[in-house]
Amino acid sequence: MGFFSKLRKGLEKTKKSFIQNIETVVRGYAKIDDEMYEDLEAVMLTSDIGVETTDYLLGKIREGVKSKEIRDGNDVVPYLEKCVVELLEENAEPMPDRTGTTEVIFIVGVNGVGKTTTIGKLAKYYTQQGKKVMLAAGDTFRAAASEQLTIWAERNDVPIVKHQEGADAAAVVFDATASAKARGIDVLLVDTAGRLHTKSNLMEELRKMARVAGRNIDGAPHETLLVLDATTGQNAVSQAKLFGDVVPLTGVVLTKLDGTAKGGIILSIKRELGVPVRWVGVGEGADDLRPFDAAQFADALFDKNVTQREQEED
Ligand SMILES: Nc1nc2c(ncn2[C@@H]2O[C@H](COP(=O)(O)OP(=O)(O)OP(=O)(O)O)[C@@H](O)[C@H]2O)c(=O)[nH]1
Ligand SMILES: [Mg+2]
């Protein structure tokens, strides 16, 4: 199965919990009234798009009613589809091109969201793009973390810099950045320990890692990607907000979109965290991560251009 097909299949539950529930609600209304807005609000809130994005979409529907684009309940869903596409586009931003320097990418997030797996997938993606990739085992906290990353390094045939368990993570970053620079590496992917914002020593460690990276390579880390597990919904977003206070985030990797009903979370990321969605993950395999493409995502969610998309995919 290609990426589009996996994404489409993965979003089936989200579609059900969001679009189809909305359809069920609005179908009953010949006339738009306050009761319908209340029902809509309830459905939206349970689909994990968040309070703010719910308010935004309800405001949009009110506008549509005023401008007569929505005349009865049946007009709501097609109108809402347009609004959702706009929100997806808001979350997309072109990836900056940093050819010519060693690009240092930090991967951060709470425990178990898919950081290390994402690094393995990114290593494959960038290698296929013809880039020289190196990994840094910056999770020195959890036992076996560096072994897990080493497996991904071997699979992708890329070098890895690691220290012993319990070593200073900033020292790993220092060595890795120096080595990457010396070897003319294009992309250095830095794994970090899963941490909660409440663990102040670990958050301080993250700050130190970022500081140290910048000593060896100008402007590093160039990207700090926050990994969010889509299955945790809005919970993930609120936990993650606090990472931005410690290290400036440049984007989000949304993982585990395969099979969750909470995929609607993607609509609220830019609004709540102020950063674009850069990558989406739809499985545990090395090919199950791609740059976020708003149009592709919308097609997968609304079952549009399916045949064409399926023909395009590898
Ligand atoms: N279904 C699915 N599983 C995923 C995806 N990404 C990661 N996983 C799985 O999620 C689990 C945790 O992944 P890790 O990469 O170890 O997560 P981590 O954030 O590095 O975890 P810690 O280092 O313990 O904080 C693994 O079983 C992965 O295979 C995805 O997109 N879809
Ligand atoms: Mg990990």
mmCIF file of C-alpha atoms and ligand atoms in Angstrom:
data_model
loop_
_atom_site.group_PDB
_atom_site.id
_atom_site.type_symbol
_atom_site.label_atom_id
_atom_site.label_comp_id
_atom_site.label_asym_id
_atom_site.label_seq_id
_atom_site.Cartn_x
_atom_site.Cartn_y
_atom_site.Cartn_z
ATOM 1 C CA MET A 1 0.000 0.000 0.000
ATOM 2 C CA GLY A 2 1.329 3.448 -0.913
ATOM 3 C CA PHE A 3 1.441 6.466 1.371
ATOM 4 C CA PHE A 4 -1.791 8.069 0.164
ATOM 5 C CA SER A 5 -3.719 4.833 0.590
ATOM 6 C CA LYS A 6 -2.348 4.398 4.099
ATOM 7 C CA LEU A 7 -3.210 7.974 4.983
ATOM 8 C CA ARG A 8 -6.728 7.593 3.615
ATOM 9 C CA LYS A 9 -7.260 4.353 5.477
ATOM 10 C CA GLY A 10 -5.733 5.826 8.625
ATOM 11 C CA LEU A 11 -8.072 8.798 8.517
ATOM 12 C CA GLU A 12 -11.220 6.695 8.213
ATOM 13 C CA LYS A 13 -12.030 6.911 11.923
ATOM 14 C CA THR A 14 -11.318 10.629 12.010
ATOM 15 C CA LYS A 15 -13.670 11.049 9.094
ATOM 16 C CA LYS A 16 -16.328 9.103 10.938
ATOM 17 C CA SER A 17 -15.968 10.992 14.195
ATOM 18 C CA PHE A 18 -15.800 14.386 12.520
ATOM 19 C CA ILE A 19 -17.442 14.650 9.097
ATOM 20 C CA GLN A 20 -20.007 11.908 9.378
ATOM 21 C CA ASN A 21 -21.152 12.943 12.835
ATOM 22 C CA ILE A 22 -21.535 16.483 11.604
ATOM 23 C CA GLU A 23 -23.536 15.229 8.654
ATOM 24 C CA THR A 24 -25.833 13.353 11.000
ATOM 25 C CA VAL A 25 -26.337 16.435 13.142
ATOM 26 C CA VAL A 26 -27.058 18.914 10.369
ATOM 27 C CA ARG A 27 -29.214 16.639 8.227
ATOM 28 C CA GLY A 28 -32.048 17.043 10.675
ATOM 29 C CA TYR A 29 -32.151 20.815 10.384
ATOM 30 C CA ALA A 30 -34.237 22.417 7.642
ATOM 31 C CA LYS A 31 -33.554 25.778 9.234
ATOM 32 C CA ILE A 32 -30.316 26.879 10.880
ATOM 33 C CA ASP A 33 -30.974 27.720 14.513
ATOM 34 C CA ASP A 34 -29.150 27.987 17.827
ATOM 35 C CA GLU A 35 -29.893 24.396 18.636
ATOM 36 C CA MET A 36 -27.993 23.279 15.542
ATOM 37 C CA TYR A 37 -24.977 25.351 16.534
ATOM 38 C CA GLU A 38 -25.022 23.732 19.960
ATOM 39 C CA ASP A 39 -25.189 20.251 18.472
ATOM 40 C CA LEU A 40 -22.380 21.085 16.067
ATOM 41 C CA GLU A 41 -20.219 22.413 18.853
ATOM 42 C CA ALA A 42 -20.680 19.220 20.845
ATOM 43 C CA VAL A 43 -19.652 17.032 17.892
ATOM 44 C CA MET A 44 -16.629 19.144 17.076
ATOM 45 C CA LEU A 45 -15.384 19.162 20.641
ATOM 46 C CA THR A 46 -15.469 15.377 20.842
ATOM 47 C CA SER A 47 -13.446 15.050 17.638
ATOM 48 C CA ASP A 48 -10.343 16.588 19.190
ATOM 49 C CA ILE A 49 -9.999 19.679 17.058
ATOM 50 C CA GLY A 50 -9.855 21.759 20.225
ATOM 51 C CA VAL A 51 -11.920 24.591 21.643
ATOM 52 C CA GLU A 52 -10.302 27.357 19.641
ATOM 53 C CA THR A 53 -10.647 25.657 16.270
ATOM 54 C CA THR A 54 -14.226 24.667 17.101
ATOM 55 C CA ASP A 55 -15.035 28.326 17.787
ATOM 56 C CA TYR A 56 -13.309 29.306 14.569
ATOM 57 C CA LEU A 57 -15.294 26.829 12.467
ATOM 58 C CA LEU A 58 -18.600 27.761 14.123
ATOM 59 C CA GLY A 59 -17.813 31.411 13.363
ATOM 60 C CA LYS A 60 -17.180 30.444 9.747
ATOM 61 C CA ILE A 61 -20.532 28.665 9.563
ATOM 62 C CA ARG A 62 -22.282 31.745 10.937
ATOM 63 C CA GLU A 63 -20.599 33.773 8.198
ATOM 64 C CA GLY A 64 -21.742 31.252 5.620
ATOM 65 C CA VAL A 65 -25.311 31.510 6.902
ATOM 66 C CA LYS A 66 -25.162 35.300 6.760
ATOM 67 C CA SER A 67 -23.806 35.328 3.224
ATOM 68 C CA LYS A 68 -26.484 32.770 2.268
ATOM 69 C CA GLU A 69 -23.894 30.218 1.156
ATOM 70 C CA ILE A 70 -25.548 28.018 3.768
ATOM 71 C CA ARG A 71 -29.321 27.929 3.448
ATOM 72 C CA ASP A 72 -30.153 24.723 5.264
ATOM 73 C CA GLY A 73 -28.471 21.839 7.022
ATOM 74 C CA ASN A 74 -27.464 20.139 3.782
ATOM 75 C CA ASP A 75 -25.201 23.036 2.819
ATOM 76 C CA VAL A 76 -23.166 22.791 6.013
ATOM 77 C CA VAL A 77 -20.888 19.849 5.192
ATOM 78 C CA PRO A 78 -19.690 21.013 1.742
ATOM 79 C CA TYR A 79 -19.116 24.464 3.219
ATOM 80 C CA LEU A 80 -17.226 22.986 6.147
ATOM 81 C CA GLU A 81 -15.027 20.979 3.799
ATOM 82 C CA LYS A 82 -13.832 24.218 2.255
ATOM 83 C CA CYS A 83 -13.067 25.635 5.709
ATOM 84 C CA VAL A 84 -11.160 22.496 6.695
ATOM 85 C CA VAL A 85 -9.034 22.689 3.549
ATOM 86 C CA GLU A 86 -8.204 26.309 4.450
ATOM 87 C CA LEU A 87 -7.188 25.204 7.944
ATOM 88 C CA LEU A 88 -4.982 22.438 6.536
ATOM 89 C CA GLU A 89 -3.280 24.957 4.278
ATOM 90 C CA GLU A 90 -2.731 27.212 7.258
ATOM 91 C CA ASN A 91 -0.804 24.359 8.888
ATOM 92 C CA ALA A 92 1.431 23.797 5.873
ATOM 93 C CA GLU A 93 4.532 25.782 5.109
ATOM 94 C CA PRO A 94 7.203 25.023 2.528
ATOM 95 C CA MET A 95 10.247 23.298 3.950
ATOM 96 C CA PRO A 96 13.226 25.659 4.028
ATOM 97 C CA ASP A 97 16.136 24.610 1.828
ATOM 98 C CA ARG A 98 19.441 24.606 3.679
ATOM 99 C CA THR A 99 21.732 23.141 1.082
ATOM 100 C CA GLY A 100 25.352 24.048 1.754
ATOM 101 C CA THR A 101 25.420 23.714 5.547
ATOM 102 C CA THR A 102 25.140 20.822 7.915
ATOM 103 C CA GLU A 103 21.500 21.056 8.900
ATOM 104 C CA VAL A 104 20.984 20.067 12.512
ATOM 105 C CA ILE A 105 17.525 18.758 13.360
ATOM 106 C CA PHE A 106 16.473 18.109 16.964
ATOM 107 C CA ILE A 107 13.607 15.712 17.553
ATOM 108 C CA VAL A 108 11.806 16.410 20.845
ATOM 109 C CA GLY A 109 8.634 15.380 22.640
ATOM 110 C CA VAL A 110 7.108 13.480 25.540
ATOM 111 C CA ASN A 111 7.684 9.749 26.129
ATOM 112 C CA GLY A 112 6.712 7.248 23.483
ATOM 113 C CA VAL A 113 5.334 9.615 20.833
ATOM 114 C CA GLY A 114 7.586 8.192 18.107
ATOM 115 C CA LYS A 115 10.753 10.320 18.197
ATOM 116 C CA THR A 116 13.309 7.575 17.564
ATOM 117 C CA THR A 117 11.181 5.909 14.884
ATOM 118 C CA THR A 118 10.744 9.279 13.183
ATOM 119 C CA ILE A 119 14.518 9.692 13.057
ATOM 120 C CA GLY A 120 14.838 6.294 11.386
ATOM 121 C CA LYS A 121 12.248 7.289 8.790
ATOM 122 C CA LEU A 122 13.807 10.706 8.232
ATOM 123 C CA ALA A 123 17.202 9.074 7.746
ATOM 124 C CA LYS A 124 15.732 6.981 4.963
ATOM 125 C CA TYR A 125 13.921 9.941 3.403
ATOM 126 C CA TYR A 126 16.972 12.200 3.310
ATOM 127 C CA THR A 127 19.281 9.406 2.159
ATOM 128 C CA GLN A 128 16.929 8.769 -0.753
ATOM 129 C CA GLN A 129 17.155 12.464 -1.549
ATOM 130 C CA GLY A 130 20.880 11.956 -1.997
ATOM 131 C CA LYS A 131 21.854 13.622 1.291
ATOM 132 C CA LYS A 132 24.559 12.496 3.679
ATOM 133 C CA VAL A 133 22.878 11.721 6.968
ATOM 134 C CA MET A 134 24.241 11.190 10.492
ATOM 135 C CA LEU A 135 22.415 10.264 13.690
ATOM 136 C CA ALA A 136 23.170 11.438 17.227
ATOM 137 C CA ALA A 137 22.002 9.335 20.176
ATOM 138 C CA GLY A 138 21.007 12.224 22.421
ATOM 139 C CA ASP A 139 18.738 10.044 24.535
ATOM 140 C CA THR A 140 21.258 8.890 27.106
ATOM 141 C CA PHE A 141 18.551 8.658 29.736
ATOM 142 C CA ARG A 142 16.559 5.570 28.806
ATOM 143 C CA ALA A 143 18.211 2.176 28.774
ATOM 144 C CA ALA A 144 18.461 0.728 25.254
ATOM 145 C CA ALA A 145 17.604 4.035 23.586
ATOM 146 C CA SER A 146 20.893 4.198 21.729
ATOM 147 C CA GLU A 147 20.642 0.533 20.693
ATOM 148 C CA GLN A 148 17.249 1.309 19.171
ATOM 149 C CA LEU A 149 18.750 4.204 17.233
ATOM 150 C CA THR A 150 21.747 2.100 16.207
ATOM 151 C CA ILE A 151 19.397 -0.373 14.521
ATOM 152 C CA TRP A 152 17.959 2.489 12.442
ATOM 153 C CA ALA A 153 21.473 3.691 11.603
ATOM 154 C CA GLU A 154 22.437 0.229 10.374
ATOM 155 C CA ARG A 155 19.234 -0.190 8.390
ATOM 156 C CA ASN A 156 19.893 3.072 6.589
ATOM 157 C CA ASP A 157 23.646 2.563 6.431
ATOM 158 C CA VAL A 158 24.387 5.945 8.032
ATOM 159 C CA PRO A 159 26.901 6.823 10.781
ATOM 160 C CA ILE A 160 25.835 7.330 14.392
ATOM 161 C CA VAL A 161 27.493 9.164 17.278
ATOM 162 C CA LYS A 162 26.709 7.735 20.699
ATOM 163 C CA HIS A 163 28.043 7.700 24.236
ATOM 164 C CA GLN A 164 27.393 5.403 27.156
ATOM 165 C CA GLU A 165 24.042 5.239 28.903
ATOM 166 C CA GLY A 166 23.806 7.966 31.517
ATOM 167 C CA ALA A 167 26.356 10.164 29.736
ATOM 168 C CA ASP A 168 25.814 13.889 29.284
ATOM 169 C CA ALA A 169 23.460 14.362 26.320
ATOM 170 C CA ALA A 170 25.020 17.738 25.540
ATOM 171 C CA ALA A 171 28.407 16.038 25.150
ATOM 172 C CA VAL A 172 26.889 13.701 22.548
ATOM 173 C CA VAL A 173 25.585 16.733 20.674
ATOM 174 C CA PHE A 174 28.982 18.413 20.905
ATOM 175 C CA ASP A 175 30.777 15.389 19.443
ATOM 176 C CA ALA A 176 28.148 14.758 16.805
ATOM 177 C CA THR A 177 28.084 18.331 15.521
ATOM 178 C CA ALA A 178 31.894 18.433 15.358
ATOM 179 C CA SER A 179 32.015 15.121 13.526
ATOM 180 C CA ALA A 180 29.169 16.010 11.139
ATOM 181 C CA LYS A 181 30.891 19.255 10.228
ATOM 182 C CA ALA A 182 34.237 17.546 9.658
ATOM 183 C CA ARG A 183 32.670 14.860 7.472
ATOM 184 C CA GLY A 184 30.555 17.196 5.391
ATOM 185 C CA ILE A 185 27.264 15.703 6.572
ATOM 186 C CA ASP A 186 24.132 17.342 5.106
ATOM 187 C CA VAL A 187 21.626 16.390 7.790
ATOM 188 C CA LEU A 188 22.362 15.567 11.439
ATOM 189 C CA LEU A 189 19.348 14.072 13.198
ATOM 190 C CA VAL A 190 19.496 14.349 16.993
ATOM 191 C CA ASP A 191 17.425 11.988 19.124
ATOM 192 C CA THR A 192 16.436 13.227 22.579
ATOM 193 C CA ALA A 193 15.022 11.596 25.691
ATOM 194 C CA GLY A 194 11.256 11.618 26.104
ATOM 195 C CA ARG A 195 10.406 14.136 28.775
ATOM 196 C CA LEU A 196 7.503 15.824 30.432
ATOM 197 C CA HIS A 197 7.575 19.566 30.780
ATOM 198 C CA THR A 198 7.348 19.070 34.541
ATOM 199 C CA LYS A 199 10.801 17.426 34.646
ATOM 200 C CA SER A 200 12.780 20.602 34.966
ATOM 201 C CA ASN A 201 16.231 18.946 34.918
ATOM 202 C CA LEU A 202 15.454 17.250 31.610
ATOM 203 C CA MET A 203 14.057 20.443 30.155
ATOM 204 C CA GLU A 204 17.217 22.242 31.213
ATOM 205 C CA GLU A 205 19.249 19.498 29.518
ATOM 206 C CA LEU A 206 17.396 20.182 26.277
ATOM 207 C CA ARG A 207 18.271 23.854 26.497
ATOM 208 C CA LYS A 208 21.905 22.952 27.021
ATOM 209 C CA MET A 209 21.935 20.563 24.042
ATOM 210 C CA ALA A 210 20.635 23.340 21.802
ATOM 211 C CA ARG A 211 23.246 25.774 23.117
ATOM 212 C CA VAL A 212 26.089 23.338 22.547
ATOM 213 C CA ALA A 213 24.971 22.518 18.984
ATOM 214 C CA GLY A 214 25.282 26.185 18.064
ATOM 215 C CA ARG A 215 28.902 26.295 19.190
ATOM 216 C CA ASN A 216 30.071 23.930 16.459
ATOM 217 C CA ILE A 217 27.623 24.784 13.680
ATOM 218 C CA ASP A 218 26.264 28.248 13.009
ATOM 219 C CA GLY A 219 22.557 28.564 13.655
ATOM 220 C CA ALA A 220 22.169 25.013 14.984
ATOM 221 C CA PRO A 221 19.745 23.548 15.760
ATOM 222 C CA HIS A 222 18.178 24.776 12.528
ATOM 223 C CA GLU A 223 15.050 22.785 13.137
ATOM 224 C CA THR A 224 13.522 21.614 16.385
ATOM 225 C CA LEU A 225 10.681 19.288 15.524
ATOM 226 C CA LEU A 226 8.131 18.484 18.173
ATOM 227 C CA VAL A 227 6.741 14.984 17.769
ATOM 228 C CA LEU A 228 3.057 14.630 18.656
ATOM 229 C CA ASP A 229 1.161 11.353 18.897
ATOM 230 C CA ALA A 230 -2.167 11.873 17.128
ATOM 231 C CA THR A 231 -3.863 9.209 19.243
ATOM 232 C CA THR A 232 -3.519 11.378 22.338
ATOM 233 C CA GLY A 233 -5.475 14.208 20.727
ATOM 234 C CA GLN A 234 -5.696 17.600 22.381
ATOM 235 C CA ASN A 235 -3.879 16.271 25.421
ATOM 236 C CA ALA A 236 -0.699 16.118 23.374
ATOM 237 C CA VAL A 237 -1.029 19.694 22.279
ATOM 238 C CA SER A 238 -1.411 21.052 25.777
ATOM 239 C CA GLN A 239 1.583 19.077 27.051
ATOM 240 C CA ALA A 240 3.653 20.134 24.124
ATOM 241 C CA LYS A 241 2.907 23.830 24.371
ATOM 242 C CA LEU A 242 5.433 24.020 27.160
ATOM 243 C CA PHE A 243 8.311 22.703 25.054
ATOM 244 C CA GLY A 244 8.162 25.915 23.083
ATOM 245 C CA ASP A 245 9.132 27.838 26.219
ATOM 246 C CA VAL A 246 12.382 25.889 26.486
ATOM 247 C CA VAL A 247 13.523 25.543 22.881
ATOM 248 C CA PRO A 248 12.107 27.455 19.932
ATOM 249 C CA LEU A 249 10.054 24.946 17.929
ATOM 250 C CA THR A 250 10.107 25.111 14.136
ATOM 251 C CA GLY A 251 7.564 22.441 13.297
ATOM 252 C CA VAL A 252 5.535 19.419 14.300
ATOM 253 C CA VAL A 253 5.769 15.771 13.307
ATOM 254 C CA LEU A 254 2.325 14.233 13.728
ATOM 255 C CA THR A 255 2.696 10.476 14.179
ATOM 256 C CA LYS A 256 0.302 7.533 14.470
ATOM 257 C CA LEU A 257 -2.339 8.915 12.137
ATOM 258 C CA ASP A 258 -3.013 5.305 11.182
ATOM 259 C CA GLY A 259 -6.239 4.295 12.813
ATOM 260 C CA THR A 260 -6.917 7.108 15.260
ATOM 261 C CA ALA A 261 -10.233 8.938 15.458
ATOM 262 C CA LYS A 262 -8.374 11.995 16.687
ATOM 263 C CA GLY A 263 -6.704 13.066 13.460
ATOM 264 C CA GLY A 264 -8.661 16.322 13.651
ATOM 265 C CA ILE A 265 -5.904 17.500 15.970
ATOM 266 C CA ILE A 266 -3.956 18.500 12.870
ATOM 267 C CA LEU A 267 -6.320 21.412 12.246
ATOM 268 C CA SER A 268 -5.443 23.127 15.493
ATOM 269 C CA ILE A 269 -1.665 22.728 15.626
ATOM 270 C CA LYS A 270 -0.662 25.980 13.938
ATOM 271 C CA ARG A 271 -3.226 27.922 15.967
ATOM 272 C CA GLU A 272 -2.248 26.427 19.284
ATOM 273 C CA LEU A 273 1.509 25.994 18.910
ATOM 274 C CA GLY A 274 2.270 28.646 16.324
ATOM 275 C CA VAL A 275 4.322 26.265 14.170
ATOM 276 C CA PRO A 276 3.504 24.384 10.965
ATOM 277 C CA VAL A 277 3.015 20.643 10.597
ATOM 278 C CA ARG A 278 6.115 19.404 8.781
ATOM 279 C CA TRP A 279 5.724 15.631 8.637
ATOM 280 C CA VAL A 280 2.963 13.085 9.076
ATOM 281 C CA GLY A 281 3.431 9.463 10.102
ATOM 282 C CA VAL A 282 1.050 6.643 9.229
ATOM 283 C CA GLY A 283 2.775 3.515 10.522
ATOM 284 C CA GLU A 284 5.843 1.886 12.010
ATOM 285 C CA GLY A 285 7.640 1.173 8.740
ATOM 286 C CA ALA A 286 10.557 3.149 7.295
ATOM 287 C CA ASP A 287 8.403 4.513 4.455
ATOM 288 C CA ASP A 288 5.515 5.584 6.637
ATOM 289 C CA LEU A 289 6.515 9.228 7.009
ATOM 290 C CA ARG A 290 6.176 12.009 4.452
ATOM 291 C CA PRO A 291 6.300 15.795 4.370
ATOM 292 C CA PHE A 292 2.875 17.185 5.219
ATOM 293 C CA ASP A 293 1.009 18.097 2.049
ATOM 294 C CA ALA A 294 -2.282 19.921 2.738
ATOM 295 C CA ALA A 295 -3.905 19.057 -0.591
ATOM 296 C CA GLN A 296 -2.984 15.383 -0.284
ATOM 297 C CA PHE A 297 -4.269 15.301 3.283
ATOM 298 C CA ALA A 298 -7.571 16.923 2.271
ATOM 299 C CA ASP A 299 -8.015 14.426 -0.567
ATOM 300 C CA ALA A 300 -7.385 11.553 1.843
ATOM 301 C CA LEU A 301 -9.833 12.943 4.392
ATOM 302 C CA PHE A 302 -12.632 13.737 1.938
ATOM 303 C CA ASP A 303 -12.053 10.890 -0.537
ATOM 304 C CA LYS A 304 -11.275 13.229 -3.415
ATOM 305 C CA ASN A 305 -9.132 12.460 -6.507
ATOM 306 C CA VAL A 306 -8.556 8.969 -5.121
ATOM 307 C CA THR A 307 -7.802 7.165 -8.391
ATOM 308 C CA GLN A 308 -5.384 9.852 -9.505
ATOM 309 C CA ARG A 309 -3.611 9.937 -6.135
ATOM 310 C CA GLU A 310 -3.324 6.147 -6.064
ATOM 311 C CA GLN A 311 -1.793 6.126 -9.526
ATOM 312 C CA GLU A 312 0.767 8.709 -8.448
ATOM 313 C CA GLU A 313 1.951 6.880 -5.372
ATOM 314 C CA ASP A 314 4.969 4.659 -5.374
HETATM 315 N N1 LIG B 1 1.135 2.914 14.369
HETATM 316 C C1 LIG B 1 2.183 3.728 14.429
HETATM 317 N N2 LIG B 1 3.118 3.513 15.339
HETATM 318 C C2 LIG B 1 4.162 4.360 15.396
HETATM 319 C C3 LIG B 1 4.301 5.475 14.523
HETATM 320 N N3 LIG B 1 5.443 6.117 14.848
HETATM 321 C C4 LIG B 1 5.990 5.436 15.868
HETATM 322 N N4 LIG B 1 5.235 4.369 16.213
HETATM 323 C C5 LIG B 1 5.467 3.375 17.291
HETATM 324 O O1 LIG B 1 5.395 4.002 18.547
HETATM 325 C C6 LIG B 1 6.238 3.322 19.493
HETATM 326 C C7 LIG B 1 7.164 4.315 20.178
HETATM 327 O O2 LIG B 1 8.064 4.817 19.215
HETATM 328 P P1 LIG B 1 9.485 5.410 19.581
HETATM 329 O O3 LIG B 1 10.061 5.913 18.310
HETATM 330 O O4 LIG B 1 10.283 4.467 20.391
HETATM 331 O O5 LIG B 1 9.032 6.638 20.487
HETATM 332 P P2 LIG B 1 9.976 7.642 21.301
HETATM 333 O O6 LIG B 1 9.269 8.955 21.287
HETATM 334 O O7 LIG B 1 11.343 7.611 20.772
HETATM 335 O O8 LIG B 1 9.888 7.009 22.749
HETATM 336 P P3 LIG B 1 10.836 7.340 24.004
HETATM 337 O O9 LIG B 1 12.231 7.401 23.497
HETATM 338 O O10 LIG B 1 10.605 6.219 24.957
HETATM 339 O O11 LIG B 1 10.357 8.654 24.557
HETATM 340 C C8 LIG B 1 6.980 2.271 18.693
HETATM 341 O O12 LIG B 1 6.355 1.039 18.877
HETATM 342 C C9 LIG B 1 6.829 2.740 17.251
HETATM 343 O O13 LIG B 1 6.901 1.695 16.321
HETATM 344 C C10 LIG B 1 3.250 5.691 13.560
HETATM 345 O O14 LIG B 1 3.244 6.643 12.771
HETATM 346 N N5 LIG B 1 2.227 4.783 13.563
HETATM 347 MG MG MG B 2 13.164 7.314 21.714
#
